[in-house]
């Protein structure tokens, strides 16, 4: 059995079969977003960023040869990209713990508690709800200052990593940017409302609620979410024999706050705990990729494509822990 360890300045903790978090990959902007160009040029994680493919340049030839010319696989990844969003947080909760649960590993941004340091990550729209309030009105920023707030509105749920957005106090200072495909593409920004349920600090995933009265946007993303589930199921059925052979893993993210980038690799190994799994992979990531969905060939159930990218340690890049 492998020994997993955590190094600190004065000790090394070892424990068979344990998981010790490594370095998170949220992009921290202590000097504001204007300093992001320095982060790109000075990146030590992935100098040159050769493993990232701009979304506009992605085609099936970027995948292993088995998938060249496969329209279904191409459309599935394009749909994943359509659901991918940038997550911007401008507050760090006072409630962030000092360590990851059950370890002496420092938890991200503990020293930044109470500050307004900008933190950037990636997420994915995973669910959409349309609501009709008989006694209330839409809670979006537009309706809050309107004399005629809408009574029909939508809730867009975004899956990301908990170390990117920890709790309600951070969610209220979080902005979701949709459509950032390239530097010239039109974008839609939604302000956060609350966490959708509770985030999981140990498994490193959470869901955020963004409210809007833009019902066209709500209907559009509802259709895209449903299409993605259908496409995942179709791809899984088509390539069922090759799931554990190719171990194909694709991530669409916003590294260093760039427009959407596609990276392609393989998962190296999977660790199971009851029905919960965590994956390690060669797929390229960088600061800013935290929270991006880790798409694996063969994921077909509603929850099986809910693993968000979490960070990297001595074993490689790894996901948060999710079911199946």
Coordinates of C-alpha atoms in Angstrom, one line a residue:
X1 CA 0.0 0.0 0.0
X2 CA 1.3 3.5 -0.8
X3 CA 2.3 5.8 1.9
X4 CA 0.8 9.3 1.6
X5 CA 2.5 12.1 3.5
X6 CA 2.4 15.8 4.3
X7 CA 5.6 17.8 4.8
X8 CA 5.8 20.8 7.0
X9 CA 8.8 22.8 8.1
X10 CA 9.5 20.7 11.1
X11 CA 7.9 17.3 10.5
X12 CA 6.7 14.7 8.1
X13 CA 3.3 13.0 8.7
X14 CA 2.9 9.6 7.2
X15 CA -0.2 7.4 7.2
X16 CA -1.0 4.4 5.0
X17 CA -3.9 4.9 2.7
X18 CA -4.6 8.5 3.9
X19 CA -5.2 11.5 1.7
X20 CA -3.3 14.7 2.5
X21 CA -4.2 17.7 0.4
X22 CA -1.5 19.4 -1.6
X23 CA -1.5 22.9 -3.2
X24 CA -4.9 24.3 -4.1
X25 CA -5.3 26.0 -7.5
X26 CA -7.5 29.0 -6.9
X27 CA -5.8 32.1 -8.3
X28 CA -5.0 34.6 -5.6
X29 CA -4.8 38.3 -6.7
X30 CA -3.3 40.2 -3.8
X31 CA -2.5 43.1 -6.1
X32 CA -5.8 43.0 -7.9
X33 CA -6.7 41.5 -11.3
X34 CA -4.3 43.9 -13.0
X35 CA -1.5 41.7 -11.7
X36 CA -2.7 38.5 -13.5
X37 CA -0.3 38.9 -16.4
X38 CA 2.5 38.6 -13.9
X39 CA 1.0 35.3 -12.7
X40 CA 0.9 33.9 -16.3
X41 CA 4.5 34.8 -17.1
X42 CA 5.8 33.7 -13.7
X43 CA 3.8 30.5 -13.4
X44 CA 5.9 27.7 -11.9
X45 CA 3.2 25.0 -12.1
X46 CA 3.1 24.9 -15.9
X47 CA 5.6 27.2 -17.6
X48 CA 4.6 27.9 -21.2
X49 CA 1.2 26.4 -20.6
X50 CA 1.6 24.0 -23.5
X51 CA -1.1 21.6 -22.3
X52 CA -4.0 24.1 -22.7
X53 CA -6.0 24.4 -25.9
X54 CA -8.0 27.6 -26.4
X55 CA -11.7 26.6 -26.9
X56 CA -11.8 28.1 -30.4
X57 CA -8.9 25.8 -31.4
X58 CA -10.3 22.6 -29.9
X59 CA -11.2 19.8 -32.3
X60 CA -11.3 16.0 -32.1
X61 CA -7.7 15.7 -33.3
X62 CA -6.7 17.1 -29.9
X63 CA -8.1 13.9 -28.4
X64 CA -6.5 10.4 -28.6
X65 CA -6.7 8.8 -32.1
X66 CA -9.7 6.7 -31.2
X67 CA -11.9 9.8 -31.0
X68 CA -10.7 11.6 -34.1
X69 CA -13.6 12.8 -36.1
X70 CA -16.1 11.7 -33.5
X71 CA -18.9 14.3 -33.6
X72 CA -20.6 13.0 -30.5
X73 CA -17.5 13.3 -28.4
X74 CA -16.7 16.8 -29.8
X75 CA -20.3 18.0 -29.0
X76 CA -20.1 16.6 -25.5
X77 CA -17.0 18.6 -24.7
X78 CA -18.4 21.7 -26.3
X79 CA -21.5 21.3 -24.1
X80 CA -19.2 21.0 -21.1
X81 CA -17.5 24.2 -22.2
X82 CA -20.9 26.0 -22.5
X83 CA -21.6 25.1 -18.9
X84 CA -18.2 26.1 -17.6
X85 CA -18.1 29.5 -15.8
X86 CA -15.5 31.7 -14.1
X87 CA -15.9 32.2 -10.4
X88 CA -14.7 35.4 -8.8
X89 CA -14.8 35.9 -5.0
X90 CA -13.9 39.1 -3.3
X91 CA -14.2 38.1 0.4
X92 CA -12.6 35.5 2.7
X93 CA -14.8 34.2 5.4
X94 CA -13.9 34.6 9.1
X95 CA -15.1 31.0 9.5
X96 CA -12.4 29.3 7.4
X97 CA -10.6 26.6 9.4
X98 CA -6.9 26.7 10.1
X99 CA -6.4 23.1 8.8
X100 CA -8.1 20.6 6.5
X101 CA -10.4 18.3 8.6
X102 CA -8.5 15.6 10.4
X103 CA -5.1 16.9 9.4
X104 CA -2.5 19.5 10.2
X105 CA -2.4 20.6 6.6
X106 CA -3.1 24.4 6.4
X107 CA -6.4 25.2 4.9
X108 CA -6.4 27.7 1.9
X109 CA -6.7 31.4 2.7
X110 CA -6.9 30.9 6.5
X111 CA -4.5 33.9 6.9
X112 CA -6.7 36.0 4.6
X113 CA -9.8 35.8 6.8
X114 CA -11.9 39.0 6.7
X115 CA -10.0 40.4 3.8
X116 CA -11.2 41.4 0.3
X117 CA -8.4 39.7 -1.6
X118 CA -9.7 38.5 -5.0
X119 CA -9.8 34.7 -5.5
X120 CA -10.5 33.2 -8.9
X121 CA -11.6 29.8 -9.9
X122 CA -13.8 27.8 -12.3
X123 CA -17.2 26.2 -11.9
X124 CA -19.9 24.5 -13.9
X125 CA -23.7 25.1 -14.2
X126 CA -25.0 21.8 -12.9
X127 CA -28.7 22.6 -12.3
X128 CA -31.3 25.2 -13.1
X129 CA -34.6 25.9 -11.3
X130 CA -37.4 28.2 -12.4
X131 CA -39.4 29.6 -9.5
X132 CA -42.8 31.4 -9.3
X133 CA -43.3 33.3 -6.0
X134 CA -46.9 34.0 -5.0
X135 CA -45.9 36.2 -2.1
X136 CA -42.3 37.2 -2.9
X137 CA -40.3 38.5 -5.8
X138 CA -37.0 37.9 -7.5
X139 CA -33.9 38.5 -5.3
X140 CA -31.5 39.5 -8.1
X141 CA -29.7 42.8 -7.9
X142 CA -31.8 44.3 -10.7
X143 CA -35.1 43.4 -9.0
X144 CA -33.9 44.6 -5.6
X145 CA -33.9 48.2 -6.9
X146 CA -36.8 47.9 -9.3
X147 CA -40.2 49.4 -8.6
X148 CA -41.7 46.3 -10.4
X149 CA -39.6 43.3 -9.4
X150 CA -40.3 40.1 -11.2
X151 CA -42.3 37.3 -9.5
X152 CA -41.0 34.7 -11.9
X153 CA -37.3 34.1 -11.7
X154 CA -34.6 31.4 -12.0
X155 CA -31.9 29.9 -9.8
X156 CA -28.7 28.8 -11.6
X157 CA -26.7 26.4 -9.5
X158 CA -22.9 26.3 -10.0
X159 CA -20.7 23.5 -8.8
X160 CA -17.2 24.5 -7.7
X161 CA -14.6 23.7 -5.0
X162 CA -15.2 24.7 -1.4
X163 CA -11.7 26.2 -1.0
X164 CA -12.8 28.7 -3.8
X165 CA -16.1 29.6 -2.1
X166 CA -16.3 28.5 1.5
X167 CA -19.7 29.6 2.9
X168 CA -22.6 32.1 2.6
X169 CA -20.5 35.1 3.5
X170 CA -18.2 34.4 0.6
X171 CA -21.1 33.4 -1.8
X172 CA -22.6 36.8 -1.3
X173 CA -19.4 38.4 -2.6
X174 CA -19.0 36.0 -5.5
X175 CA -19.7 36.7 -9.2
X176 CA -20.3 34.0 -11.8
X177 CA -19.1 34.9 -15.4
X178 CA -20.8 33.0 -18.2
X179 CA -19.7 32.9 -21.8
X180 CA -16.1 33.9 -21.4
X181 CA -15.0 31.8 -24.4
X182 CA -12.5 34.3 -25.8
X183 CA -11.4 37.8 -25.2
X184 CA -14.1 39.2 -27.5
X185 CA -17.0 37.1 -26.6
X186 CA -20.0 38.7 -24.8
X187 CA -20.4 37.6 -21.2
X188 CA -23.1 37.6 -18.6
X189 CA -22.3 38.1 -15.0
X190 CA -24.5 36.9 -12.1
X191 CA -24.0 37.9 -8.5
X192 CA -24.0 35.2 -5.8
X193 CA -26.9 34.7 -3.4
X194 CA -26.1 31.8 -1.0
X195 CA -24.6 28.4 -0.9
X196 CA -27.1 25.8 -2.3
X197 CA -27.1 23.4 0.7
X198 CA -23.9 23.0 2.7
X199 CA -20.4 22.8 1.2
X200 CA -18.2 19.9 2.0
X201 CA -14.9 21.1 3.3
X202 CA -13.3 17.6 3.5
X203 CA -14.4 16.5 0.1
X204 CA -13.9 20.0 -1.4
X205 CA -17.1 20.6 -3.3
X206 CA -19.9 23.1 -3.0
X207 CA -22.8 24.5 -5.0
X208 CA -23.6 28.1 -5.3
X209 CA -27.0 29.7 -6.0
X210 CA -27.2 32.6 -8.5
X211 CA -30.6 34.2 -9.0
X212 CA -31.8 36.0 -12.2
X213 CA -35.0 37.2 -13.8
X214 CA -33.4 36.7 -17.2
X215 CA -35.7 33.8 -18.1
X216 CA -34.2 33.3 -21.5
X217 CA -30.9 32.6 -19.8
X218 CA -32.5 30.2 -17.4
X219 CA -34.3 28.3 -20.1
X220 CA -31.1 28.2 -22.2
X221 CA -29.0 26.7 -19.4
X222 CA -31.7 24.3 -18.4
X223 CA -31.6 22.8 -22.0
X224 CA -27.8 22.7 -22.0
X225 CA -27.7 20.9 -18.6
X226 CA -30.2 18.3 -19.9
X227 CA -28.2 17.9 -23.2
X228 CA -25.0 17.3 -21.3
X229 CA -26.4 14.5 -19.2
X230 CA -27.8 12.8 -22.4
X231 CA -24.5 13.2 -24.2
X232 CA -22.5 11.8 -21.3
X233 CA -24.8 8.8 -21.3
X234 CA -24.5 8.3 -25.1
X235 CA -20.6 8.6 -25.0
X236 CA -20.5 6.2 -22.1
X237 CA -22.5 3.6 -24.0
X238 CA -20.5 4.1 -27.2
X239 CA -17.1 3.7 -25.6
X240 CA -17.9 1.4 -22.7
X241 CA -15.2 -1.1 -23.6
X242 CA -12.5 1.6 -23.5
X243 CA -13.4 3.4 -20.2
X244 CA -10.6 1.7 -18.2
X245 CA -8.3 1.4 -21.2
X246 CA -8.1 5.0 -22.4
X247 CA -8.9 6.6 -19.0
X248 CA -9.7 9.7 -20.9
X249 CA -10.0 12.8 -18.8
X250 CA -10.9 16.3 -20.1
X251 CA -11.1 19.6 -18.1
X252 CA -12.4 23.0 -19.3
X253 CA -11.2 25.8 -17.1
X254 CA -10.1 29.4 -16.7
X255 CA -6.4 29.1 -15.8
X256 CA -5.0 32.5 -14.7
X257 CA -8.4 34.1 -15.5
X258 CA -7.9 33.4 -19.2
X259 CA -10.8 32.6 -21.6
X260 CA -11.9 28.9 -21.6
X261 CA -9.1 26.4 -22.1
X262 CA -9.4 22.7 -22.8
X263 CA -6.9 20.2 -21.5
X264 CA -6.8 16.5 -22.3
X265 CA -5.1 13.7 -20.3
X266 CA -5.7 10.5 -18.4
X267 CA -6.7 9.6 -14.9
X268 CA -3.9 7.8 -13.2
X269 CA -5.7 6.2 -10.3
X270 CA -8.9 6.4 -8.3
X271 CA -9.3 6.1 -4.6
X272 CA -12.6 4.8 -3.3
X273 CA -14.2 5.4 0.1
X274 CA -17.6 3.8 0.4
X275 CA -19.5 5.3 -2.6
X276 CA -17.2 8.3 -2.7
X277 CA -14.3 8.5 -5.2
X278 CA -11.3 10.8 -5.8
X279 CA -9.3 10.9 -9.0
X280 CA -5.7 11.7 -9.9
X281 CA -4.9 12.6 -13.5
X282 CA -2.3 14.0 -16.0
X283 CA -4.8 16.5 -17.4
X284 CA -3.2 20.0 -17.3
X285 CA -4.3 22.5 -14.7
X286 CA -3.0 25.8 -13.3
X287 CA -4.1 28.4 -10.7
X288 CA -7.6 29.4 -11.7
X289 CA -8.6 25.9 -12.5
X290 CA -9.8 25.0 -9.1
X291 CA -13.5 23.9 -9.2
X292 CA -13.5 23.0 -12.9
X293 CA -15.4 19.8 -13.6
X294 CA -13.2 16.8 -14.3
X295 CA -15.0 15.0 -17.2
X296 CA -14.1 11.3 -17.4
X297 CA -14.9 8.9 -20.2
X298 CA -17.6 6.7 -18.9
X299 CA -19.3 9.1 -16.5
X300 CA -23.0 8.9 -17.3
X301 CA -25.0 9.2 -14.0
X302 CA -26.2 12.6 -12.8
X303 CA -23.6 12.7 -10.0
X304 CA -20.8 10.8 -11.7
X305 CA -19.6 13.9 -13.5
X306 CA -19.6 16.1 -10.4
X307 CA -15.9 15.8 -9.4
X308 CA -14.4 19.3 -9.3
X309 CA -10.7 19.9 -9.7
X310 CA -9.1 20.5 -6.3
X311 CA -5.4 20.8 -6.5
X312 CA -2.1 18.9 -6.9
X313 CA 0.2 17.0 -4.6
X314 CA 3.1 14.6 -5.1
X315 CA 0.8 12.1 -6.9
X316 CA -0.3 14.6 -9.5
X317 CA -3.4 16.7 -10.1
X318 CA -6.5 15.5 -8.1
X319 CA -10.2 16.1 -7.9
X320 CA -12.5 16.7 -5.0
X321 CA -14.3 13.6 -3.7
X322 CA -17.7 12.9 -5.0
X323 CA -20.0 9.9 -5.4
X324 CA -19.4 7.2 -8.1

